[in-house]
Amino acid sequence: MLPRLDDLIVAFDRGLRTVFAPAQSLSATPGEEMPEADMPEERRRRSAALMRVNHTGEVCAQALYQGQALTARDSGAKAALEQAAREETEHLAWTERRIEELGGRKSLLNPAWYAGSFVIGALAGLAGDRWNLGFLAETERQVVAHLDGHLERLPGEDRRSRAIVESMREDEARHATSATGHGAAELPAPAKAIMRLTSRVMTTTSEVL
Ligand SMILES: [Fe+2]
Ligand SMILES: [Fe+2]
């Protein structure tokens, strides 16, 4: 039941790399063929802040998946989880690159969010496959709703950021459907409410910090 020491060391190393090393992506960044918008400073700063929030969300996604992988039992859902995790790594790299292009910076709170999300992911993994997948599906549904909000708030002319957010939204919706298809349990309403509250704290703090 308890994770082995070498698995923990690998997980710790992955965490350090996620938070402190530049992310690598395999595919092209969505929207990279589009010209950079000539935005007034205030709008450029807004874009950078929103992309910082999305980057922190992807740091959390990495941690959740790593935590889940550490404790989850073997299952038919494993391949689906791994595919989703690979796409999250792309998201991490896209948002990081976009923050740089906008002259912004990553959130200072990323190490804390990584650690917290890792523990939550590990607990979800311990709860068994149906709950683990249920947690994943609900997380992804909430992320889709969050990204919809960002598509409303991102400057209309910032097509490079919008293309990234739109692609991520598509992937996250697919992750939710895939988790449901693999037998995800429906979480109780209070659990969903706690998750919404936690992500509210994450999004509001990382928008400024
Ligand atoms: Fe993602
Ligand atoms: Fe996802």
Short mmCIF file of C-alpha atoms and ligand atoms in Angstrom, two decimals:
data_model
loop_
_atom_site.label_atom_id
_atom_site.label_comp_id
_atom_site.label_asym_id
_atom_site.label_seq_id
_atom_site.Cartn_x
_atom_site.Cartn_y
_atom_site.Cartn_z
CA MET A 1 0.00 0.00 0.00
CA LEU A 2 2.75 2.44 0.93
CA PRO A 3 4.85 3.83 -1.93
CA ARG A 4 8.44 2.59 -2.13
CA LEU A 5 11.30 4.91 -1.26
CA ASP A 6 12.75 4.96 -4.80
CA ASP A 7 9.32 5.85 -6.24
CA LEU A 8 9.17 8.73 -3.78
CA ILE A 9 12.63 9.91 -4.83
CA VAL A 10 11.65 9.80 -8.52
CA ALA A 11 8.46 11.70 -7.69
CA PHE A 12 10.38 14.33 -5.74
CA ASP A 13 12.82 14.77 -8.64
CA ARG A 14 9.95 15.16 -11.11
CA GLY A 15 8.39 17.77 -8.86
CA LEU A 16 11.57 19.82 -8.68
CA ARG A 17 11.91 19.68 -12.45
CA THR A 18 8.28 20.65 -13.04
CA VAL A 19 8.55 23.68 -10.81
CA PHE A 20 12.10 24.86 -11.51
CA ALA A 21 13.27 23.56 -14.92
CA PRO A 22 12.03 24.84 -18.29
CA ALA A 23 9.25 22.60 -19.65
CA GLN A 24 9.84 20.67 -22.89
CA SER A 25 7.11 20.21 -25.47
CA LEU A 26 6.98 17.72 -28.33
CA SER A 27 4.32 19.39 -30.46
CA ALA A 28 4.11 22.91 -31.88
CA THR A 29 2.55 25.55 -29.67
CA PRO A 30 -1.01 26.33 -30.85
CA GLY A 31 -1.23 29.76 -32.47
CA GLU A 32 2.53 30.12 -33.00
CA GLU A 33 1.90 30.90 -36.68
CA MET A 34 -0.17 33.92 -35.67
CA PRO A 35 1.41 37.36 -35.48
CA GLU A 36 2.11 38.89 -32.06
CA ALA A 37 -0.61 41.43 -31.22
CA ASP A 38 0.42 45.02 -30.66
CA MET A 39 -1.30 45.43 -27.30
CA PRO A 40 -1.31 48.37 -24.92
CA GLU A 41 0.72 47.68 -21.76
CA GLU A 42 -2.35 47.18 -19.54
CA ARG A 43 -3.82 44.50 -21.83
CA ARG A 44 -0.48 42.75 -22.27
CA ARG A 45 -0.14 42.59 -18.49
CA ARG A 46 -3.65 41.15 -18.18
CA SER A 47 -2.79 38.44 -20.71
CA ALA A 48 0.43 37.61 -18.86
CA ALA A 49 -1.43 37.37 -15.53
CA LEU A 50 -4.10 35.06 -16.97
CA MET A 51 -1.48 32.85 -18.62
CA ARG A 52 0.38 32.73 -15.28
CA VAL A 53 -2.82 31.38 -13.68
CA ASN A 54 -3.13 28.76 -16.43
CA HIS A 55 0.52 27.81 -16.02
CA THR A 56 0.00 27.26 -12.27
CA GLY A 57 -3.06 25.16 -13.13
CA GLU A 58 -0.84 22.99 -15.30
CA VAL A 59 1.75 22.73 -12.50
CA CYS A 60 -1.11 21.42 -10.33
CA ALA A 61 -2.14 19.00 -13.10
CA GLN A 62 1.41 17.59 -13.20
CA ALA A 63 1.38 17.15 -9.43
CA LEU A 64 -2.07 15.53 -9.37
CA TYR A 65 -1.11 13.03 -12.04
CA GLN A 66 2.22 12.24 -10.35
CA GLY A 67 0.49 11.81 -7.00
CA GLN A 68 -2.15 9.56 -8.53
CA ALA A 69 0.47 7.51 -10.38
CA LEU A 70 2.30 6.91 -7.09
CA THR A 71 -0.63 5.30 -5.30
CA ALA A 72 -3.12 4.17 -7.99
CA ARG A 73 -3.61 0.44 -8.47
CA ASP A 74 -3.03 -1.04 -11.90
CA SER A 75 -6.07 -0.69 -14.11
CA GLY A 76 -7.34 -0.45 -17.67
CA ALA A 77 -7.58 3.28 -17.05
CA LYS A 78 -3.81 3.57 -16.75
CA ALA A 79 -3.18 4.13 -20.45
CA ALA A 80 -5.81 6.87 -20.56
CA LEU A 81 -4.24 8.55 -17.53
CA GLU A 82 -0.80 8.40 -19.09
CA GLN A 83 -2.03 9.87 -22.38
CA ALA A 84 -3.69 12.72 -20.48
CA ALA A 85 -0.53 13.30 -18.43
CA ARG A 86 1.53 13.63 -21.62
CA GLU A 87 -0.87 16.28 -22.91
CA GLU A 88 -0.64 18.16 -19.62
CA THR A 89 3.12 18.35 -20.09
CA GLU A 90 2.51 20.03 -23.44
CA HIS A 91 0.14 22.49 -21.78
CA LEU A 92 2.77 23.28 -19.18
CA ALA A 93 5.31 24.10 -21.89
CA TRP A 94 2.87 26.15 -24.02
CA THR A 95 1.77 28.35 -21.12
CA GLU A 96 5.36 28.80 -19.92
CA ARG A 97 6.49 29.91 -23.40
CA ARG A 98 3.56 32.29 -23.72
CA ILE A 99 4.31 33.93 -20.35
CA GLU A 100 7.86 34.56 -21.57
CA GLU A 101 6.63 36.04 -24.86
CA LEU A 102 4.37 38.39 -22.93
CA GLY A 103 7.23 39.43 -20.66
CA GLY A 104 5.49 38.01 -17.59
CA ARG A 105 6.71 35.65 -14.88
CA LYS A 106 5.62 32.37 -13.36
CA SER A 107 3.81 32.29 -10.02
CA LEU A 108 6.00 32.37 -6.92
CA LEU A 109 3.56 29.99 -5.23
CA ASN A 110 4.10 27.12 -7.68
CA PRO A 111 6.19 25.00 -5.26
CA ALA A 112 3.42 25.17 -2.64
CA TRP A 113 0.69 24.38 -5.17
CA TYR A 114 2.71 21.48 -6.53
CA ALA A 115 3.18 20.00 -3.05
CA GLY A 116 -0.49 20.38 -2.09
CA SER A 117 -1.76 18.96 -5.38
CA PHE A 118 0.64 16.04 -5.14
CA VAL A 119 -0.78 15.03 -1.76
CA ILE A 120 -4.36 15.39 -3.04
CA GLY A 121 -3.52 13.26 -6.10
CA ALA A 122 -1.92 10.58 -3.92
CA LEU A 123 -5.02 10.47 -1.68
CA ALA A 124 -7.30 10.20 -4.72
CA GLY A 125 -5.14 7.31 -5.97
CA LEU A 126 -5.52 5.53 -2.61
CA ALA A 127 -9.30 5.87 -2.77
CA GLY A 128 -9.39 3.39 -5.67
CA ASP A 129 -9.85 3.63 -9.41
CA ARG A 130 -13.48 4.74 -9.57
CA TRP A 131 -12.95 7.63 -7.15
CA ASN A 132 -9.59 8.45 -8.63
CA LEU A 133 -11.15 8.74 -12.09
CA GLY A 134 -14.13 10.58 -10.59
CA PHE A 135 -11.80 13.15 -9.08
CA LEU A 136 -9.99 13.49 -12.39
CA ALA A 137 -13.22 13.92 -14.38
CA GLU A 138 -14.53 16.56 -11.98
CA THR A 139 -11.18 18.41 -11.99
CA GLU A 140 -11.17 18.52 -15.79
CA ARG A 141 -14.80 19.71 -15.94
CA GLN A 142 -13.97 22.54 -13.56
CA VAL A 143 -10.89 23.41 -15.62
CA VAL A 144 -13.01 23.63 -18.78
CA ALA A 145 -15.39 26.06 -17.01
CA HIS A 146 -12.40 28.07 -15.79
CA LEU A 147 -10.87 28.26 -19.28
CA ASP A 148 -14.22 29.45 -20.67
CA GLY A 149 -13.99 32.34 -18.21
CA HIS A 150 -10.47 33.14 -19.41
CA LEU A 151 -11.59 33.16 -23.04
CA GLU A 152 -13.98 35.94 -22.01
CA ARG A 153 -11.31 37.89 -20.14
CA LEU A 154 -8.33 37.52 -22.50
CA PRO A 155 -7.91 40.49 -24.85
CA GLY A 156 -9.61 39.70 -28.16
CA GLU A 157 -6.51 40.67 -30.17
CA ASP A 158 -4.24 38.31 -28.22
CA ARG A 159 -4.81 35.46 -30.64
CA ARG A 160 -1.64 33.61 -29.65
CA SER A 161 -2.79 33.22 -26.02
CA ARG A 162 -6.35 32.45 -27.09
CA ALA A 163 -5.20 29.66 -29.41
CA ILE A 164 -3.33 28.02 -26.52
CA VAL A 165 -6.31 28.29 -24.16
CA GLU A 166 -8.68 26.94 -26.82
CA SER A 167 -6.47 23.90 -27.48
CA MET A 168 -6.11 23.23 -23.77
CA ARG A 169 -9.87 23.49 -23.32
CA GLU A 170 -10.36 20.86 -26.03
CA ASP A 171 -7.83 18.50 -24.40
CA GLU A 172 -9.24 18.94 -20.88
CA ALA A 173 -12.79 18.23 -22.09
CA ARG A 174 -11.45 15.03 -23.70
CA HIS A 175 -9.69 14.06 -20.46
CA ALA A 176 -13.02 14.40 -18.60
CA THR A 177 -14.87 12.29 -21.17
CA SER A 178 -12.17 9.64 -21.15
CA ALA A 179 -12.20 9.39 -17.32
CA THR A 180 -15.99 9.04 -17.38
CA GLY A 181 -15.71 6.40 -20.08
CA HIS A 182 -13.30 4.40 -17.90
CA GLY A 183 -15.85 4.20 -15.09
CA ALA A 184 -15.40 7.37 -13.03
CA ALA A 185 -17.65 7.68 -9.97
CA GLU A 186 -19.70 10.87 -9.57
CA LEU A 187 -18.25 12.82 -6.64
CA PRO A 188 -20.58 14.01 -3.86
CA ALA A 189 -21.60 17.68 -4.09
CA PRO A 190 -19.59 18.82 -1.01
CA ALA A 191 -16.40 17.39 -2.53
CA LYS A 192 -17.06 19.30 -5.75
CA ALA A 193 -17.66 22.48 -3.76
CA ILE A 194 -14.37 22.09 -1.85
CA MET A 195 -12.55 21.56 -5.16
CA ARG A 196 -14.11 24.72 -6.61
CA LEU A 197 -13.12 26.69 -3.52
CA THR A 198 -9.53 25.40 -3.63
CA SER A 199 -9.13 26.29 -7.28
CA ARG A 200 -10.64 29.72 -6.61
CA VAL A 201 -7.88 30.34 -4.05
CA MET A 202 -5.28 29.11 -6.57
CA THR A 203 -6.54 31.24 -9.47
CA THR A 204 -6.96 34.46 -7.48
CA THR A 205 -3.59 34.23 -5.73
CA SER A 206 -1.59 33.25 -8.81
CA GLU A 207 -3.12 36.10 -10.82
CA VAL A 208 -1.22 38.53 -8.58
CA LEU A 209 1.58 36.44 -7.07
FE FE B 1 -3.92 20.91 -18.98
FE FE B 2 -6.38 17.76 -18.44
#
